[in-house]
């Protein structure tokens, strides 16, 4: 059946967590459409590492089974990572249930995960070809659920500083306005990748030559990382915007009025609200603010939570497509 859970932004919309029940134990996890491993903080970790975290205890689950000899090791785009061993258990997300889901039990996690005490781990929702379990690669929750979901979809409804929804198996049309614009996904990279080769600022004339012209939809990335041409084009319209090497990206006066960004998603222009591009102050006085739109020199571009806060996104695993509409 279908499943729906509320998601909650951590402070500053840095990441979005939602409850996942594993072997009867409910923990909050970071839903990540940019990776394909489901791994958890668990009772194998040291008490220091576990301090402040919820943890999954396989010994307390009557349905847990170890996968002898299986291991995982994952490194993320931001340099963080986790590694450990693997078992299976029943996973229930708001009613959508998978038995025999690979549960990756971290025995080693990087610092940024240890300090992020609200998160018990990640649930990867990209394509299973990116899963890191060896010797036998495992499937994502969504892949395992596909056959039993009423519709082969999951949706992301992420909000600024407010509860949103992750839903499996149904598209709730009360969550967005207008029709969903569908675009084919190129699954070769293992990401939810689509063509994005044009942008416009504040309703101005579109520029249609973004180098590479590809992007991925990544709920696990906080910001929106676009080609330099998009970033330069956008911030050229923001008074006082500077590239602030000390801070590590573009900043502008917090008092600036930010224009909306129109960005191509498979041939349809989606809007990212200017308000959502004002990400956070970098100083105590709230004078200088950090942009939610920043440059990436690698491809594809990465449309993270800044994009999702303005756009409801449906991920269709039946025909490998993305549906986007304003919300
Ligand atoms: N898909 C993303 C992933 O979810 C995060 S992993 C992560 C790290 C620390 C804190 C929370 C999450 C990392 O940043 C971008 C890319 O890799």
Short mmCIF file of N, CA and C in Angstrom, two decimals, residues 48-177:
data_model
loop_
_atom_site.label_atom_id
_atom_site.label_comp_id
_atom_site.label_asym_id
_atom_site.label_seq_id
_atom_site.Cartn_x
_atom_site.Cartn_y
_atom_site.Cartn_z
N UNK A 48 30.25 6.91 22.71
CA UNK A 48 30.60 8.29 22.35
C UNK A 48 29.95 8.68 21.03
N UNK A 49 30.10 7.78 20.04
CA UNK A 49 29.53 8.08 18.71
C UNK A 49 28.01 8.16 18.79
N UNK A 50 27.42 7.29 19.61
CA UNK A 50 25.96 7.21 19.69
C UNK A 50 25.35 8.34 20.52
N UNK A 51 26.20 9.04 21.29
CA UNK A 51 25.68 10.02 22.25
C UNK A 51 24.75 11.04 21.57
N UNK A 52 23.50 11.11 22.06
CA UNK A 52 22.52 12.06 21.52
C UNK A 52 21.69 11.48 20.38
N UNK A 53 22.15 10.38 19.82
CA UNK A 53 21.44 9.80 18.66
C UNK A 53 20.42 8.75 19.08
N UNK A 54 19.40 8.59 18.28
CA UNK A 54 18.60 7.36 18.33
C UNK A 54 19.46 6.29 17.65
N UNK A 55 19.17 5.01 17.99
CA UNK A 55 19.94 3.92 17.36
C UNK A 55 19.03 2.73 17.13
N UNK A 56 19.30 2.02 16.06
CA UNK A 56 18.60 0.78 15.76
C UNK A 56 19.37 -0.35 16.45
N UNK A 57 18.61 -1.20 17.15
CA UNK A 57 19.22 -2.34 17.83
C UNK A 57 18.74 -3.62 17.17
N UNK A 58 19.57 -4.22 16.30
CA UNK A 58 19.12 -5.42 15.60
C UNK A 58 18.74 -6.56 16.54
N UNK A 59 19.39 -6.59 17.72
CA UNK A 59 19.09 -7.68 18.67
C UNK A 59 17.66 -7.59 19.19
N UNK A 60 17.07 -6.38 19.12
CA UNK A 60 15.71 -6.20 19.62
C UNK A 60 14.66 -6.45 18.53
N UNK A 61 15.13 -6.75 17.34
CA UNK A 61 14.17 -6.96 16.25
C UNK A 61 14.03 -8.46 15.95
N UNK A 62 12.82 -8.96 16.01
CA UNK A 62 12.59 -10.39 15.77
C UNK A 62 12.68 -10.72 14.29
N UNK A 63 12.72 -9.69 13.45
CA UNK A 63 12.73 -9.94 11.99
C UNK A 63 14.09 -9.62 11.36
N UNK A 64 15.06 -9.20 12.19
CA UNK A 64 16.39 -8.90 11.65
C UNK A 64 17.12 -10.19 11.28
N UNK A 65 17.80 -10.15 10.12
CA UNK A 65 18.69 -11.27 9.74
C UNK A 65 20.00 -10.69 9.23
N UNK A 66 21.11 -11.16 9.78
CA UNK A 66 22.40 -10.70 9.28
C UNK A 66 22.60 -11.25 7.86
N UNK A 67 23.29 -10.45 7.01
CA UNK A 67 23.76 -10.96 5.70
C UNK A 67 25.23 -11.27 5.90
N UNK A 68 25.58 -12.50 6.22
CA UNK A 68 26.97 -12.79 6.59
C UNK A 68 27.96 -12.39 5.50
N UNK A 69 29.02 -11.69 5.91
CA UNK A 69 30.07 -11.34 4.94
C UNK A 69 29.78 -10.10 4.11
N UNK A 70 28.57 -9.52 4.29
CA UNK A 70 28.26 -8.32 3.50
C UNK A 70 28.73 -7.07 4.23
N UNK A 71 29.29 -6.15 3.44
CA UNK A 71 29.76 -4.87 4.01
C UNK A 71 29.32 -3.73 3.10
N UNK A 72 29.38 -2.51 3.64
CA UNK A 72 29.14 -1.32 2.81
C UNK A 72 30.17 -0.25 3.17
N UNK A 73 30.39 0.64 2.24
CA UNK A 73 31.27 1.78 2.50
C UNK A 73 30.89 2.88 1.52
N UNK A 74 30.42 4.01 2.04
CA UNK A 74 29.90 5.06 1.15
C UNK A 74 30.59 6.38 1.45
N UNK A 75 30.93 7.11 0.39
CA UNK A 75 31.47 8.46 0.52
C UNK A 75 30.54 9.40 -0.22
N UNK A 76 30.20 10.51 0.40
CA UNK A 76 29.24 11.46 -0.19
C UNK A 76 29.95 12.65 -0.82
N UNK A 77 29.20 13.39 -1.60
CA UNK A 77 29.76 14.52 -2.33
C UNK A 77 30.39 15.57 -1.43
N UNK A 78 29.93 15.63 -0.19
CA UNK A 78 30.47 16.67 0.71
C UNK A 78 31.64 16.14 1.53
N UNK A 79 32.12 14.92 1.18
CA UNK A 79 33.30 14.39 1.87
C UNK A 79 32.97 13.58 3.09
N UNK A 80 31.69 13.51 3.47
CA UNK A 80 31.32 12.68 4.62
C UNK A 80 31.22 11.22 4.17
N UNK A 81 31.05 10.32 5.15
CA UNK A 81 30.96 8.91 4.77
C UNK A 81 30.60 8.02 5.93
N UNK A 82 30.30 6.77 5.61
CA UNK A 82 29.96 5.76 6.61
C UNK A 82 30.34 4.39 6.06
N UNK A 83 30.56 3.43 6.97
CA UNK A 83 30.89 2.06 6.53
C UNK A 83 30.47 1.10 7.63
N UNK A 84 30.26 -0.17 7.23
CA UNK A 84 29.88 -1.17 8.24
C UNK A 84 29.43 -2.46 7.62
N UNK A 85 28.57 -3.18 8.36
CA UNK A 85 28.10 -4.48 7.89
C UNK A 85 26.61 -4.38 7.56
N UNK A 86 26.00 -5.50 7.19
CA UNK A 86 24.66 -5.43 6.57
C UNK A 86 23.77 -6.59 7.03
N UNK A 87 22.52 -6.28 7.21
CA UNK A 87 21.51 -7.32 7.45
C UNK A 87 20.25 -6.95 6.70
N UNK A 88 19.17 -7.66 6.99
CA UNK A 88 17.87 -7.30 6.40
C UNK A 88 16.84 -7.21 7.52
N UNK A 89 15.81 -6.41 7.26
CA UNK A 89 14.71 -6.30 8.21
C UNK A 89 13.51 -5.72 7.47
N UNK A 90 12.39 -5.66 8.16
CA UNK A 90 11.17 -5.08 7.61
C UNK A 90 11.19 -3.58 7.83
N UNK A 91 10.93 -2.83 6.76
CA UNK A 91 10.92 -1.37 6.83
C UNK A 91 9.53 -0.86 6.47
N UNK A 92 8.99 0.02 7.33
CA UNK A 92 7.67 0.59 7.12
C UNK A 92 7.77 2.11 7.15
N UNK A 93 7.39 2.74 6.06
CA UNK A 93 7.41 4.21 6.00
C UNK A 93 5.97 4.69 5.79
N UNK A 94 5.35 5.09 6.88
CA UNK A 94 3.99 5.62 6.81
C UNK A 94 2.98 4.64 6.25
N UNK A 95 3.29 3.36 6.33
CA UNK A 95 2.35 2.35 5.83
C UNK A 95 2.87 1.59 4.63
N UNK A 96 3.80 2.20 3.89
CA UNK A 96 4.43 1.46 2.77
C UNK A 96 5.49 0.54 3.38
N UNK A 97 5.36 -0.77 3.15
CA UNK A 97 6.19 -1.75 3.85
C UNK A 97 6.96 -2.64 2.89
N UNK A 98 8.23 -2.86 3.25
CA UNK A 98 9.10 -3.78 2.50
C UNK A 98 9.67 -4.78 3.48
N UNK A 99 9.57 -6.07 3.17
CA UNK A 99 10.25 -7.07 3.99
C UNK A 99 11.58 -7.39 3.32
N UNK A 100 12.56 -7.80 4.12
CA UNK A 100 13.84 -8.17 3.54
C UNK A 100 14.62 -7.00 2.97
N UNK A 101 14.40 -5.79 3.49
CA UNK A 101 15.14 -4.59 3.07
C UNK A 101 16.55 -4.65 3.64
N UNK A 102 17.54 -4.38 2.81
CA UNK A 102 18.93 -4.32 3.31
C UNK A 102 19.07 -3.13 4.26
N UNK A 103 19.51 -3.43 5.48
CA UNK A 103 19.76 -2.41 6.50
C UNK A 103 21.27 -2.39 6.73
N UNK A 104 21.89 -1.27 6.38
CA UNK A 104 23.35 -1.18 6.48
C UNK A 104 23.71 -0.60 7.85
N UNK A 105 24.43 -1.39 8.63
CA UNK A 105 24.70 -1.06 10.04
C UNK A 105 26.07 -0.43 10.13
N UNK A 106 26.10 0.89 10.35
CA UNK A 106 27.40 1.58 10.40
C UNK A 106 28.21 1.12 11.59
N UNK A 107 29.49 0.84 11.34
CA UNK A 107 30.45 0.63 12.43
C UNK A 107 31.46 1.78 12.44
N UNK A 108 31.33 2.67 11.42
CA UNK A 108 32.21 3.83 11.32
C UNK A 108 31.43 4.93 10.60
N UNK A 109 31.38 6.10 11.19
CA UNK A 109 30.69 7.25 10.57
C UNK A 109 31.56 8.49 10.68
N UNK A 110 31.48 9.39 9.70
CA UNK A 110 32.32 10.59 9.74
C UNK A 110 31.74 11.63 10.69
N UNK A 111 32.55 12.61 11.03
CA UNK A 111 32.21 13.55 12.10
C UNK A 111 30.88 14.25 11.88
N UNK A 112 30.62 14.65 10.64
CA UNK A 112 29.40 15.46 10.41
C UNK A 112 28.14 14.65 10.72
N UNK A 113 28.24 13.31 10.65
CA UNK A 113 27.08 12.49 11.03
C UNK A 113 26.99 12.38 12.55
N UNK A 114 28.14 12.27 13.21
CA UNK A 114 28.15 12.15 14.68
C UNK A 114 27.52 13.39 15.31
N UNK A 115 27.87 14.58 14.75
CA UNK A 115 27.39 15.83 15.36
C UNK A 115 25.93 16.10 14.99
N UNK A 116 25.45 15.46 13.96
CA UNK A 116 24.06 15.68 13.49
C UNK A 116 23.14 14.74 14.25
N UNK A 117 22.92 15.04 15.57
CA UNK A 117 22.30 14.06 16.46
C UNK A 117 20.83 13.77 16.14
N UNK A 118 20.16 14.66 15.36
CA UNK A 118 18.75 14.39 15.05
C UNK A 118 18.59 13.30 13.98
N UNK A 119 19.68 13.00 13.26
CA UNK A 119 19.58 12.03 12.17
C UNK A 119 20.14 10.67 12.59
N UNK A 120 19.37 9.61 12.32
CA UNK A 120 19.81 8.24 12.64
C UNK A 120 20.40 7.56 11.42
N UNK A 121 20.53 8.33 10.32
CA UNK A 121 21.13 7.75 9.12
C UNK A 121 20.38 8.21 7.89
N UNK A 122 20.73 7.61 6.77
CA UNK A 122 20.18 8.01 5.48
C UNK A 122 19.38 6.88 4.85
N UNK A 123 18.34 7.25 4.12
CA UNK A 123 17.62 6.27 3.30
C UNK A 123 17.77 6.73 1.85
N UNK A 124 18.54 5.98 1.12
CA UNK A 124 18.86 6.33 -0.26
C UNK A 124 17.70 6.02 -1.20
N UNK A 125 17.39 7.00 -2.06
CA UNK A 125 16.24 6.86 -2.98
C UNK A 125 16.65 7.11 -4.43
N UNK A 126 17.96 7.08 -4.72
CA UNK A 126 18.42 7.10 -6.11
C UNK A 126 18.37 5.67 -6.64
N UNK A 127 19.01 5.41 -7.77
CA UNK A 127 18.87 4.09 -8.40
C UNK A 127 19.83 3.08 -7.76
N UNK A 128 19.36 1.84 -7.69
CA UNK A 128 20.09 0.81 -6.92
C UNK A 128 21.48 0.53 -7.46
N UNK A 129 21.75 0.93 -8.70
CA UNK A 129 23.09 0.69 -9.26
C UNK A 129 24.17 1.43 -8.47
N UNK A 130 23.77 2.42 -7.68
CA UNK A 130 24.76 3.17 -6.88
C UNK A 130 24.96 2.56 -5.49
N UNK A 131 24.19 1.52 -5.16
CA UNK A 131 24.29 0.93 -3.81
C UNK A 131 25.68 0.34 -3.60
N UNK A 132 26.26 0.54 -2.41
CA UNK A 132 27.67 0.17 -2.19
C UNK A 132 27.85 -1.18 -1.51
N UNK A 133 26.80 -1.93 -1.25
CA UNK A 133 26.95 -3.20 -0.51
C UNK A 133 27.70 -4.20 -1.38
N UNK A 134 28.64 -4.90 -0.76
CA UNK A 134 29.43 -5.98 -1.39
C UNK A 134 29.39 -7.22 -0.49
N UNK A 135 29.53 -8.43 -1.04
CA UNK A 135 29.75 -8.75 -2.45
C UNK A 135 28.49 -8.70 -3.31
N UNK A 136 27.30 -8.66 -2.70
CA UNK A 136 26.06 -8.63 -3.49
C UNK A 136 25.37 -7.28 -3.29
N UNK A 137 25.32 -6.47 -4.35
CA UNK A 137 24.68 -5.14 -4.30
C UNK A 137 23.22 -5.29 -3.90
N UNK A 138 22.74 -4.35 -3.08
CA UNK A 138 21.37 -4.42 -2.56
C UNK A 138 20.48 -3.34 -3.19
N UNK A 139 19.18 -3.51 -3.06
CA UNK A 139 18.22 -2.58 -3.63
C UNK A 139 17.77 -1.52 -2.62
N UNK A 140 17.35 -0.37 -3.15
CA UNK A 140 16.80 0.68 -2.29
C UNK A 140 15.40 0.29 -1.83
N UNK A 141 14.95 0.99 -0.80
CA UNK A 141 13.58 0.78 -0.30
C UNK A 141 12.58 0.99 -1.43
N UNK A 142 12.74 2.07 -2.21
CA UNK A 142 11.79 2.38 -3.28
C UNK A 142 11.79 1.29 -4.34
N UNK A 143 12.98 0.82 -4.72
CA UNK A 143 13.08 -0.28 -5.71
C UNK A 143 12.35 -1.51 -5.20
N UNK A 144 12.58 -1.85 -3.93
CA UNK A 144 11.92 -3.04 -3.35
C UNK A 144 10.41 -2.85 -3.25
N UNK A 145 9.98 -1.59 -3.04
CA UNK A 145 8.55 -1.32 -2.83
C UNK A 145 7.78 -1.21 -4.15
N UNK A 146 8.49 -0.90 -5.23
CA UNK A 146 7.84 -0.56 -6.51
C UNK A 146 6.67 -1.46 -6.87
N UNK A 147 6.90 -2.77 -6.82
CA UNK A 147 5.89 -3.72 -7.31
C UNK A 147 4.61 -3.69 -6.46
N UNK A 148 4.75 -3.27 -5.20
CA UNK A 148 3.57 -3.33 -4.33
C UNK A 148 2.92 -1.97 -4.13
N UNK A 149 3.51 -0.91 -4.65
CA UNK A 149 2.91 0.43 -4.50
C UNK A 149 1.75 0.60 -5.48
N UNK A 150 0.69 1.27 -5.07
CA UNK A 150 -0.44 1.51 -5.99
C UNK A 150 0.03 2.20 -7.28
N UNK A 151 0.94 3.18 -7.13
CA UNK A 151 1.58 3.81 -8.29
C UNK A 151 3.09 3.76 -8.06
N UNK A 152 3.90 3.58 -9.10
CA UNK A 152 5.36 3.40 -8.93
C UNK A 152 6.06 4.74 -8.72
N UNK A 153 5.66 5.46 -7.67
CA UNK A 153 6.17 6.82 -7.46
C UNK A 153 6.49 7.06 -6.00
N UNK A 154 7.41 8.03 -5.75
CA UNK A 154 7.47 8.67 -4.44
C UNK A 154 7.55 10.17 -4.70
N UNK A 155 7.07 10.95 -3.73
CA UNK A 155 7.04 12.41 -3.91
C UNK A 155 7.71 13.10 -2.74
N UNK A 156 8.31 14.26 -3.07
CA UNK A 156 8.98 15.11 -2.07
C UNK A 156 8.26 16.45 -2.02
N UNK A 157 7.77 16.78 -0.82
CA UNK A 157 7.10 18.05 -0.56
C UNK A 157 7.87 18.68 0.59
N UNK A 158 8.90 19.48 0.26
CA UNK A 158 9.78 20.08 1.28
C UNK A 158 9.45 21.56 1.40
N UNK A 159 9.41 22.04 2.65
CA UNK A 159 9.00 23.41 2.93
C UNK A 159 10.08 24.15 3.70
N UNK A 160 10.03 25.52 3.59
CA UNK A 160 10.96 26.32 4.39
C UNK A 160 10.44 26.37 5.84
N UNK A 161 11.26 25.86 6.78
CA UNK A 161 10.96 26.00 8.21
C UNK A 161 9.55 25.54 8.57
N UNK A 162 9.10 24.48 7.90
CA UNK A 162 7.74 23.96 8.18
C UNK A 162 7.70 22.50 7.77
N UNK A 163 6.74 21.78 8.36
CA UNK A 163 6.61 20.35 8.04
C UNK A 163 6.16 20.17 6.60
N UNK A 164 6.68 19.15 5.97
CA UNK A 164 6.27 18.76 4.61
C UNK A 164 5.95 17.28 4.62
N UNK A 165 6.03 16.65 3.46
CA UNK A 165 5.61 15.25 3.34
C UNK A 165 6.49 14.49 2.38
N UNK A 166 6.83 13.25 2.75
CA UNK A 166 7.33 12.27 1.78
C UNK A 166 6.23 11.23 1.62
N UNK A 167 5.90 10.90 0.37
CA UNK A 167 4.81 9.94 0.11
C UNK A 167 5.30 8.90 -0.89
N UNK A 168 4.92 7.65 -0.63
CA UNK A 168 5.25 6.53 -1.52
C UNK A 168 3.96 5.95 -2.08
N UNK A 169 3.86 5.83 -3.40
CA UNK A 169 2.75 5.10 -4.00
C UNK A 169 1.58 5.94 -4.44
N UNK A 170 1.66 7.27 -4.20
CA UNK A 170 0.53 8.12 -4.62
C UNK A 170 1.04 9.54 -4.82
N UNK A 171 0.34 10.29 -5.67
CA UNK A 171 0.65 11.72 -5.90
C UNK A 171 -0.53 12.52 -5.38
N UNK A 172 -0.29 13.30 -4.32
CA UNK A 172 -1.35 14.08 -3.68
C UNK A 172 -1.45 15.44 -4.35
N UNK A 173 -2.43 15.60 -5.21
CA UNK A 173 -2.50 16.83 -6.03
C UNK A 173 -2.93 18.04 -5.21
N UNK A 174 -3.24 17.82 -3.91
CA UNK A 174 -3.55 19.02 -3.09
C UNK A 174 -2.24 19.69 -2.64
N UNK A 175 -1.11 19.03 -2.92
CA UNK A 175 0.17 19.52 -2.41
C UNK A 175 0.87 20.47 -3.40
N UNK A 176 0.29 20.67 -4.59
CA UNK A 176 0.94 21.55 -5.57
C UNK A 176 -0.13 22.20 -6.43
N UNK A 177 0.27 23.23 -7.17
CA UNK A 177 -0.70 23.93 -8.02
C UNK A 177 -0.37 23.71 -9.49
#
